[in-house]
Amino acid sequence: MKLPEIIQGGMGIGVSGWELAKEVALNGQLGVVSGTALDVMMARKLQGGDRGGHIRRALDAFPDQKMAGRILDRYFVNRGIKDRFRFKQVPRFSLNPSEELVELTVIANFVEVYLAKEGHEGQVGINLLEKIQMPNLYSLYGAMLAGVDYVIMGAGIPLEIPGIMDKLTRHEKVRLTLTVEEASPEDDFAMTFDPVSFFREFNGPLEVLPRPAFLPIVSSNVLAMVMMQKATGKVDGLIVEEHCAGGHNAPPRGKMNLSDEGEPIYGPKDGVNLDKLKELNVPFWLAGNYGDEEHFQKAREAGAAGVQVGTAFQFCRESGLAAEFKAKIMETIKKGVARVFTDPLASPTGFPFKVISFGESLSEKLDFLSRPRICDLGYLRRIYKKADGSLGYRCPAEPKEAYVAKGGKVEDTEGRKCLCNALLANISLPRMQLTGYLEKPLVTAGTCLEMMKSFIDRGMSSYSAKDVITAILGARPAVVKSR
Ligand SMILES: Cc1cc2nc3c(=O)[nH]c(=O)nc-3n(C[C@H](O)[C@H](O)[C@H](O)COP(=O)(O)O)c2cc1C
């Protein structure tokens, strides 16, 4: 497989949707869909009437048509629900998710990858997060059924995933060990998934699936080495993400010290030694402020196969970020007042999370404080062991009393933002709470806003994914063959 020079970063929820990934793949680079919360995203789009019929077209290609039909029965509303944001809830994940949720998750991942790969020979990847463990077996299988070429995984140490992918190629039963807070060393909590039982109503053959390449995202030499030496299957390359990248960032090593403005302070120890990395003899890509030709060339000179770029793609025409937010943010960049803040508290994961300020968004203190705390999606809930040995689920962004009643520390709830709901608001799929409160956005971006500025300076009011690729490579990309 020819290695891509540019990996368009997975950006959840739905910022890197199939439209963006397809456009990047068509232009000869690796288009990546975000696999985060695709179940709820697809359910909401179906309730919105599935404009363009894309989801229904992909559902027609799913092997088990009875299952695809059940998804339509549950969620599709012709011409969309009357109250635009009163979406039906989808079930939440737990150790034993309902069949309905398993079907929805496998199919949603199939649909997203199918649409990104439809009609061309370019390459498509999916981005999953080790921190959001519970959907991962189903997400992987759905993406692999649609022939995903790469699986990219960050936010943790996904040692078990390569071996799981090997088994899923043969539709074998798989098992994923879960991280459980307050568990004792002898505990062994896991989720399992059996593709054959999943497809029990399907009479057709289950052919061997191609094994996607696996690229974990790392931010230290130690983590890179652990992945290469201890993973349960082949690791095909590494993405090295620096702390200036958009989205979540690895925390600084050692005790976290904050600047006067309240941002984590990173030092030389937080960088990756590329000479040492090269000793691992695998291709690697650099991420974090590599969205132009100068930085791309630097990465190549340092021995990288290429770069992974997020922020520059987030504001292009084909990304899923709502057009109104793109326009507002571009305006702040144009005026030179755009500010990206590395918030050490915002994310319930505990990882620093970059936030860009603009008008009405949860980045503004008053907007944040006026949001009634609610946890109705729960992707970032952590699993914990109760005193009686059973398992519970809690998120530091849920209502404080509920979190504390589950044994969580009240200080852990300070400043935590509900990323699940906010990120859906970013892509025009906010849910209206029963109180009438409509979720507000919270947009992340890297610190590399100069790239967008250069587009604005050239008089372009909006730009395409192809423009980003051209700007990075310094040449028009070669378009791949259509099928
Ligand atoms: C809006 C946005 C959302 C992101 N979401 C994810 C994600 O869900 N998973 C992930 O591994 N990385 C995520 N990232 C990181 C990107 O995949 C990429 O590594 C990073 O953006 C590269 O740095 P840059 O922003 O300077 O280009 C996100 C980045 C942005 C800007």
Coordinates of C-alpha atoms and ligand atoms in Angstrom, one line a residue:
M1 CA 0.0 0.0 0.0
K2 CA 1.4 3.4 -0.9
L3 CA 1.8 5.5 2.2
P4 CA 0.0 8.8 2.3
E5 CA 2.0 12.0 2.7
I6 CA -1.0 13.7 4.4
I7 CA -3.3 12.1 6.8
Q8 CA -6.4 14.2 7.4
G9 CA -6.8 14.0 11.1
G10 CA -9.9 12.3 12.6
M11 CA -12.0 15.0 14.2
G12 CA -14.9 14.1 16.4
I13 CA -17.8 14.3 16.6
G14 CA -18.6 14.3 12.8
V15 CA -16.2 17.2 11.9
S16 CA -14.3 14.7 9.8
G17 CA -17.4 13.1 8.3
W18 CA -17.5 11.0 5.2
E19 CA -17.8 14.1 2.9
L20 CA -14.4 15.4 4.1
A21 CA -12.7 12.0 4.1
K22 CA -14.0 11.2 0.6
E23 CA -12.7 14.5 -0.8
V24 CA -9.3 14.0 0.8
A25 CA -9.1 10.4 -0.5
L26 CA -10.2 11.5 -4.0
N27 CA -7.2 13.9 -3.9
G28 CA -4.7 11.0 -3.3
Q29 CA -4.3 11.4 0.5
L30 CA -5.7 9.5 3.5
G31 CA -9.2 10.7 4.3
V32 CA -10.2 9.8 7.9
V33 CA -13.7 9.7 9.4
S34 CA -14.1 10.1 13.1
G35 CA -15.6 7.0 14.6
T36 CA -16.7 8.8 17.8
A37 CA -20.4 8.7 18.6
L38 CA -21.4 7.7 15.1
D39 CA -24.4 5.8 16.5
V40 CA -26.1 8.9 17.9
M41 CA -25.0 11.0 14.9
M42 CA -26.5 8.7 12.4
A43 CA -29.7 8.3 14.5
R44 CA -30.1 12.1 14.5
K45 CA -29.4 12.5 10.8
L46 CA -32.1 9.8 10.1
Q47 CA -34.5 11.7 12.3
G48 CA -33.6 14.8 10.3
G49 CA -34.9 13.1 7.2
D50 CA -31.5 11.8 5.8
R51 CA -31.2 14.7 3.3
G52 CA -29.7 13.4 0.0
G53 CA -30.6 9.8 0.9
H54 CA -26.9 9.0 1.6
I55 CA -27.5 7.0 4.7
R56 CA -30.2 5.0 3.1
R57 CA -28.1 4.3 0.1
A58 CA -25.3 3.0 2.4
L59 CA -27.8 0.9 4.4
D60 CA -28.8 -0.8 1.1
A61 CA -25.3 -2.1 0.9
F62 CA -25.2 -3.5 4.4
P63 CA -25.1 -7.3 4.3
D64 CA -28.0 -8.0 6.6
Q65 CA -31.0 -6.1 5.2
K66 CA -33.3 -7.1 8.0
M67 CA -31.0 -5.3 10.4
A68 CA -30.7 -2.3 8.2
G69 CA -34.5 -2.2 8.0
R70 CA -34.8 -2.2 11.8
I71 CA -32.5 0.9 11.9
L72 CA -34.8 2.7 9.5
D73 CA -37.9 1.7 11.4
R74 CA -36.4 3.0 14.7
Y75 CA -34.9 6.3 13.5
F76 CA -35.8 7.4 10.0
V77 CA -38.4 10.1 9.7
N78 CA -39.4 11.1 6.2
R79 CA -38.8 14.9 5.8
G80 CA -37.5 15.0 9.3
I81 CA -39.0 15.4 12.8
K82 CA -41.3 18.4 13.3
D83 CA -39.4 19.8 16.3
R84 CA -36.0 20.0 14.7
F85 CA -33.9 19.4 17.8
R86 CA -36.2 17.1 19.8
F87 CA -34.2 14.0 19.0
K88 CA -35.1 10.6 20.4
Q89 CA -32.5 9.2 22.8
V90 CA -30.4 6.3 21.7
P91 CA -29.5 3.7 24.4
R92 CA -26.3 4.3 26.3
F93 CA -23.3 2.1 26.4
S94 CA -22.6 -0.2 29.4
L95 CA -20.7 -3.5 29.8
N96 CA -23.6 -5.3 28.2
P97 CA -25.1 -3.0 25.6
S98 CA -28.5 -3.7 24.2
E99 CA -28.8 -5.5 20.9
E100 CA -30.3 -2.3 19.5
L101 CA -27.3 -0.3 20.4
V102 CA -24.8 -2.9 19.0
E103 CA -26.7 -3.0 15.7
L104 CA -26.8 0.8 15.5
T105 CA -23.1 1.1 16.3
V106 CA -21.9 -1.6 13.8
I107 CA -24.1 -0.1 11.1
A108 CA -23.3 3.5 11.8
N109 CA -19.6 2.8 11.4
F110 CA -20.3 0.8 8.3
V111 CA -22.3 3.6 6.8
E112 CA -19.7 6.3 7.5
V113 CA -16.9 4.3 6.0
Y114 CA -19.0 3.0 3.1
L115 CA -19.9 6.6 2.0
A116 CA -16.3 7.8 2.4
K117 CA -15.1 5.0 0.1
E118 CA -17.9 5.1 -2.4
G119 CA -17.0 5.4 -6.0
H120 CA -13.2 5.8 -6.0
E121 CA -10.0 3.9 -5.3
G122 CA -8.6 6.3 -2.7
Q123 CA -7.8 5.3 0.9
V124 CA -10.0 5.9 3.9
G125 CA -9.3 5.5 7.6
I126 CA -11.3 5.6 10.8
N127 CA -10.2 7.4 14.1
L128 CA -11.2 5.8 17.4
L129 CA -10.3 6.7 20.9
E130 CA -9.0 4.2 23.5
K131 CA -10.6 6.4 26.2
I132 CA -14.0 5.6 24.7
Q133 CA -13.7 1.9 25.1
M134 CA -17.2 0.5 25.2
P135 CA -18.2 1.1 21.5
N136 CA -14.9 0.1 20.1
L137 CA -15.4 -3.6 19.2
Y138 CA -18.6 -2.8 17.3
S139 CA -17.1 0.3 15.7
L140 CA -14.1 -1.6 14.4
Y141 CA -16.2 -4.4 13.0
G142 CA -18.6 -2.0 11.2
A143 CA -15.7 -0.1 9.7
M144 CA -14.0 -3.3 8.6
L145 CA -17.2 -4.6 7.0
A146 CA -17.1 -1.5 4.8
G147 CA -13.4 -2.1 3.9
V148 CA -11.7 0.6 6.0
D149 CA -8.0 0.9 5.0
Y150 CA -6.6 2.3 8.2
V151 CA -7.5 2.4 11.9
I152 CA -6.0 5.3 13.8
M153 CA -6.3 5.3 17.5
G154 CA -5.3 7.8 20.2
A155 CA -6.1 8.9 23.7
G156 CA -4.6 5.9 25.5
I157 CA -2.5 2.8 24.8
P158 CA -4.5 0.6 22.5
L159 CA -2.4 -2.6 22.9
E160 CA -5.2 -5.1 22.3
I161 CA -6.7 -3.5 19.2
P162 CA -4.3 -4.9 16.5
G163 CA -4.9 -8.5 17.7
I164 CA -8.7 -7.8 17.8
M165 CA -8.5 -6.5 14.2
D166 CA -6.7 -9.7 13.1
K167 CA -9.5 -11.8 14.6
L168 CA -12.3 -9.7 13.2
T169 CA -11.0 -10.2 9.6
R170 CA -12.1 -13.9 10.2
H171 CA -15.3 -12.9 12.1
E172 CA -13.9 -14.5 15.2
K173 CA -15.2 -13.7 18.7
V174 CA -13.2 -10.9 20.3
R175 CA -12.6 -9.6 23.8
L176 CA -11.5 -6.2 25.0
T177 CA -10.2 -5.6 28.5
L178 CA -11.8 -2.6 30.2
T179 CA -10.2 0.0 32.4
V180 CA -12.2 0.1 35.6
E181 CA -11.5 2.7 38.4
E182 CA -11.2 1.3 41.9
A183 CA -10.8 -2.3 40.5
S184 CA -8.3 -4.5 42.3
P185 CA -5.4 -6.1 40.4
E186 CA -7.1 -9.5 40.3
D187 CA -10.2 -8.1 38.6
D188 CA -10.6 -8.7 34.9
F189 CA -13.4 -6.8 33.4
A190 CA -14.0 -7.2 29.6
M191 CA -16.4 -6.8 26.8
T192 CA -16.9 -9.5 24.1
F193 CA -18.3 -9.5 20.7
D194 CA -19.2 -12.4 18.5
P195 CA -19.7 -11.5 14.8
V196 CA -21.2 -14.9 13.9
S197 CA -23.9 -14.5 16.6
F198 CA -24.4 -10.8 15.5
F199 CA -25.1 -12.1 12.0
R200 CA -27.3 -15.0 13.0
E201 CA -30.2 -13.9 10.9
F202 CA -28.1 -13.4 7.8
N203 CA -27.8 -16.4 5.5
G204 CA -25.1 -15.1 3.1
P205 CA -21.4 -15.9 3.4
L206 CA -19.1 -13.9 5.7
E207 CA -16.0 -13.5 3.6
V208 CA -12.6 -12.8 5.1
L209 CA -12.2 -9.1 5.5
P210 CA -9.0 -7.1 4.6
R211 CA -6.9 -6.2 7.6
P212 CA -6.6 -2.4 7.9
A213 CA -3.3 -0.9 8.7
F214 CA -3.1 0.2 12.3
L215 CA -1.6 3.5 13.4
P216 CA -1.7 4.5 17.1
I217 CA -1.2 8.1 18.0
V218 CA 1.6 8.6 20.5
S219 CA 3.2 11.6 22.2
S220 CA 6.3 10.1 23.8
N221 CA 9.1 7.7 22.9
V222 CA 8.2 5.4 25.7
L223 CA 4.6 5.1 24.5
A224 CA 5.9 4.5 20.9
M225 CA 8.2 1.7 22.1
V226 CA 5.5 0.1 24.3
M227 CA 3.1 0.0 21.3
M228 CA 5.7 -1.5 19.0
Q229 CA 6.9 -4.2 21.5
K230 CA 3.7 -5.1 23.4
A231 CA 0.8 -4.7 20.9
T232 CA -1.1 -7.9 20.3
G233 CA -0.7 -7.6 16.5
K234 CA 1.0 -5.6 13.8
V235 CA 1.5 -1.9 14.3
D236 CA 2.0 -0.4 10.8
G237 CA 3.2 3.0 11.8
L238 CA 3.0 5.8 14.3
I239 CA 1.4 9.2 14.4
V240 CA 3.4 11.5 16.7
E241 CA 1.2 14.2 18.0
E242 CA 2.6 17.4 19.6
H243 CA 0.9 19.4 22.3
C244 CA 0.0 22.3 19.9
A245 CA -2.4 20.0 18.0
G246 CA -6.2 20.6 18.1
G247 CA -8.4 18.4 20.2
H248 CA -7.1 16.6 23.3
N249 CA -3.4 16.8 24.2
A250 CA -1.3 14.6 26.3
P251 CA -0.7 16.3 29.6
P252 CA 2.8 17.6 30.4
R253 CA 5.1 15.0 32.0
G254 CA 5.3 15.1 35.8
K255 CA 3.3 17.5 37.9
M256 CA 1.0 19.8 35.8
N257 CA 2.1 23.4 36.3
L258 CA -0.1 26.2 34.9
S259 CA 0.8 29.5 33.3
D260 CA -0.6 32.8 34.7
E261 CA -3.4 32.4 32.1
G262 CA -4.2 28.9 33.4
E263 CA -2.7 26.8 30.6
P264 CA -0.5 23.7 31.2
I265 CA 3.2 24.5 30.8
Y266 CA 5.0 22.2 28.5
G267 CA 8.8 21.9 28.4
P268 CA 11.5 20.2 26.3
K269 CA 10.9 16.8 28.1
D270 CA 7.4 16.8 26.5
G271 CA 8.8 16.5 23.0
V272 CA 9.5 13.2 21.1
N273 CA 13.1 12.4 20.1
L274 CA 12.8 11.6 16.5
D275 CA 16.2 10.0 16.1
K276 CA 15.2 7.5 18.8
L277 CA 11.8 7.0 17.2
K278 CA 13.5 6.1 13.9
E279 CA 15.2 3.2 15.6
L280 CA 11.8 1.6 15.8
N281 CA 11.9 1.2 12.0
V282 CA 8.3 2.0 11.2
P283 CA 6.9 4.9 9.2
F284 CA 5.7 7.8 11.2
W285 CA 3.7 11.0 10.6
L286 CA 4.0 14.2 12.6
A287 CA 0.9 16.0 13.9
G288 CA 0.4 19.5 15.5
N289 CA 0.9 22.6 13.4
Y290 CA 2.0 20.9 10.1
G291 CA -0.7 22.4 7.9
D292 CA 1.6 24.2 5.4
E293 CA 4.4 23.4 2.9
E294 CA 7.2 24.7 5.2
H295 CA 6.2 22.4 8.1
F296 CA 5.5 19.5 5.8
Q297 CA 9.0 19.8 4.3
K298 CA 10.5 20.0 7.8
A299 CA 8.7 16.8 8.7
R300 CA 9.9 15.0 5.6
E301 CA 13.5 16.2 6.3
A302 CA 13.1 14.7 9.8
G303 CA 12.4 11.4 8.3
A304 CA 8.6 11.4 8.6
A305 CA 6.5 9.7 5.9
G306 CA 4.3 12.7 6.1
V307 CA 2.0 14.7 8.4
Q308 CA -1.4 14.5 10.1
V309 CA -3.4 17.7 9.9
G310 CA -6.6 18.6 11.6
T311 CA -7.3 22.3 12.2
A312 CA -6.8 23.4 8.6
F313 CA -9.2 20.8 7.4
Q314 CA -11.8 21.6 10.1
F315 CA -12.5 25.0 8.6
C316 CA -12.7 23.9 5.0
R317 CA -16.0 23.6 3.0
E318 CA -16.3 19.8 3.3
S319 CA -15.9 19.5 7.0
G320 CA -18.9 18.8 9.2
L321 CA -18.5 21.9 11.5
A322 CA -21.6 24.0 11.1
A323 CA -21.2 26.7 8.4
E324 CA -22.2 29.5 10.9
F325 CA -19.4 28.6 13.3
K326 CA -16.9 28.3 10.5
A327 CA -17.8 31.8 9.4
K328 CA -17.7 33.3 12.9
I329 CA -14.4 31.7 13.6
M330 CA -12.9 32.8 10.3
E331 CA -14.0 36.3 11.1
T332 CA -12.2 36.3 14.4
I333 CA -9.0 34.9 12.7
K334 CA -9.3 37.6 10.0
K335 CA -9.6 40.3 12.7
G336 CA -6.6 38.8 14.5
V337 CA -8.5 38.3 17.7
A338 CA -8.9 34.5 17.6
R339 CA -7.6 32.8 20.7
V340 CA -7.0 29.2 21.4
F341 CA -6.9 28.2 25.1
T342 CA -5.5 24.9 26.3
D343 CA -8.1 24.2 29.0
P344 CA -6.7 21.8 31.6
L345 CA -10.2 21.1 33.0
A346 CA -12.8 21.3 30.2
S347 CA -12.6 17.6 29.2
P348 CA -14.1 15.0 31.4
T349 CA -11.2 12.7 30.3
G350 CA -8.8 14.8 32.4
F351 CA -6.6 15.5 29.4
P352 CA -6.0 19.1 28.4
F353 CA -8.4 20.1 25.6
K354 CA -7.9 23.1 23.3
V355 CA -10.8 25.5 22.9
I356 CA -11.3 28.3 20.5
S357 CA -13.4 31.3 21.7
F358 CA -16.1 32.8 19.5
G359 CA -19.4 34.5 20.5
E360 CA -21.9 32.2 22.1
S361 CA -20.2 29.0 23.0
L362 CA -19.4 27.1 26.1
S363 CA -15.9 28.6 25.9
E364 CA -17.6 31.7 27.5
K365 CA -17.9 31.6 31.2
L366 CA -21.5 32.8 31.4
D367 CA -22.7 30.4 28.7
F368 CA -21.0 27.6 30.5
L369 CA -22.4 28.4 33.9
S370 CA -26.0 28.8 32.5
R371 CA -25.9 25.3 31.1
P372 CA -28.0 22.9 33.2
R373 CA -25.7 19.9 33.8
I374 CA -27.0 16.8 32.2
C375 CA -25.4 13.6 31.1
D376 CA -27.6 11.8 28.6
L377 CA -25.1 10.5 26.1
G378 CA -22.3 9.3 28.4
Y379 CA -19.5 8.4 26.0
L380 CA -16.9 9.8 28.4
R381 CA -18.3 8.1 31.4
R382 CA -15.7 6.1 33.3
I383 CA -16.5 2.7 34.6
Y384 CA -15.9 2.2 38.4
K385 CA -16.3 -0.7 40.8
K386 CA -18.7 -0.2 43.6
A387 CA -18.3 -1.5 47.1
D388 CA -20.6 -4.4 46.4
G389 CA -18.4 -5.5 43.5
S390 CA -20.9 -4.4 40.7
L391 CA -19.9 -1.8 38.1
G392 CA -21.2 1.8 37.8
Y393 CA -20.6 4.6 35.3
R394 CA -19.8 8.2 36.1
C395 CA -18.7 11.3 34.3
P396 CA -17.2 14.4 36.0
A397 CA -19.3 16.6 33.7
E398 CA -22.6 15.1 35.0
P399 CA -24.7 16.8 37.7
K400 CA -22.3 17.2 40.7
E401 CA -24.6 15.5 43.2
A402 CA -24.9 12.5 41.1
Y403 CA -21.2 12.3 40.5
V404 CA -20.4 12.6 44.2
A405 CA -23.1 10.1 45.1
K406 CA -21.2 7.6 42.9
G407 CA -18.0 8.2 45.0
G408 CA -16.5 10.8 42.7
K409 CA -14.7 13.8 44.2
V410 CA -16.5 17.1 44.0
E411 CA -13.3 18.9 43.0
D412 CA -13.1 16.7 39.9
T413 CA -16.3 18.2 38.6
E414 CA -15.0 21.8 38.5
G415 CA -14.9 23.3 35.1
R416 CA -15.8 20.1 33.3
K417 CA -17.8 20.5 30.1
C418 CA -20.2 18.1 28.5
L419 CA -18.2 17.4 25.3
C420 CA -20.7 14.8 24.1
N421 CA -23.5 17.3 23.8
A422 CA -21.4 20.3 22.8
L423 CA -19.6 18.5 20.0
L424 CA -22.9 17.4 18.5
A425 CA -24.0 21.1 18.7
N426 CA -20.9 21.9 16.7
I427 CA -22.2 19.9 13.7
S428 CA -25.7 21.3 13.8
L429 CA -27.1 18.3 15.7
P430 CA -27.7 19.7 19.2
R431 CA -30.5 18.2 21.3
M432 CA -33.0 20.3 23.0
Q433 CA -33.2 19.3 26.7
L434 CA -36.7 18.8 28.2
T435 CA -36.3 22.2 29.9
G436 CA -36.1 23.8 26.5
Y437 CA -32.4 24.4 26.8
L438 CA -30.6 24.0 23.4
E439 CA -27.1 22.7 23.6
K440 CA -24.4 25.2 22.8
P441 CA -21.2 24.5 20.8
L442 CA -17.6 24.2 22.1
V443 CA -15.1 24.2 19.3
T444 CA -11.5 22.9 19.5
A445 CA -8.6 23.9 17.3
G446 CA -4.9 23.8 17.2
T447 CA -2.7 26.8 17.7
C448 CA -1.8 27.0 14.0
L449 CA -4.4 29.6 12.9
E450 CA -1.9 31.3 10.5
M451 CA -2.7 28.7 7.8
M452 CA -6.4 29.9 7.6
K453 CA -5.2 33.5 7.7
S454 CA -3.2 32.9 4.6
F455 CA -6.4 31.7 2.8
I456 CA -8.3 34.8 4.0
D457 CA -5.4 37.1 3.0
R458 CA -5.7 35.6 -0.5
G459 CA -9.3 36.7 -0.6
M460 CA -10.8 33.3 -0.3
S461 CA -14.0 33.4 1.7
S462 CA -14.0 29.7 2.1
Y463 CA -11.6 27.0 0.9
S464 CA -11.7 23.3 0.1
A465 CA -9.9 20.2 1.3
K466 CA -8.1 20.2 -2.0
D467 CA -6.8 23.7 -1.3
V468 CA -5.4 22.5 2.0
I469 CA -3.7 19.6 0.3
T470 CA -2.3 21.9 -2.4
A471 CA -1.0 24.3 0.3
I472 CA 0.8 21.5 2.2
L473 CA 2.3 19.7 -0.8
G474 CA 3.1 22.9 -2.7
A475 CA 1.5 21.4 -5.8
R476 CA -2.0 20.4 -7.1
P477 CA -2.7 16.8 -5.9
A478 CA -3.1 14.0 -8.4
V479 CA -6.8 12.9 -8.4
V480 CA -7.4 9.2 -7.9
K481 CA -9.4 6.9 -10.2
S482 CA -13.1 6.8 -9.9
R483 CA -14.9 3.4 -9.8
Ligands
LIG1 C1 -11.8 19.8 15.7 C2 -10.8 18.8 16.1 C3 -11.3 17.5 16.6 C4 -10.4 16.5 16.8 N1 -10.8 15.3 17.3 C5 -10.0 14.3 17.4 C6 -10.5 13.0 17.7 O1 -11.7 12.7 17.8 N2 -9.6 12.0 17.8 C7 -8.2 12.2 17.6 O2 -7.4 11.2 17.7 N3 -7.7 13.4 17.3 C8 -8.6 14.4 17.2 N4 -8.1 15.7 16.8 C9 -6.6 15.8 16.5 C10 -6.4 15.7 15.0 O3 -6.7 14.4 14.5 C11 -5.0 16.0 14.6 O4 -4.1 15.1 15.1 C12 -4.6 17.4 15.0 O5 -5.6 18.3 14.7 C13 -3.3 17.8 14.3 O6 -2.9 19.1 14.7 P1 -3.4 20.5 14.0 O7 -4.7 20.7 14.6 O8 -2.4 21.5 14.4 O9 -3.4 20.3 12.5 C14 -9.0 16.7 16.6 C15 -8.5 18.0 16.1 C16 -9.5 19.0 15.9 C17 -9.0 20.3 15.3

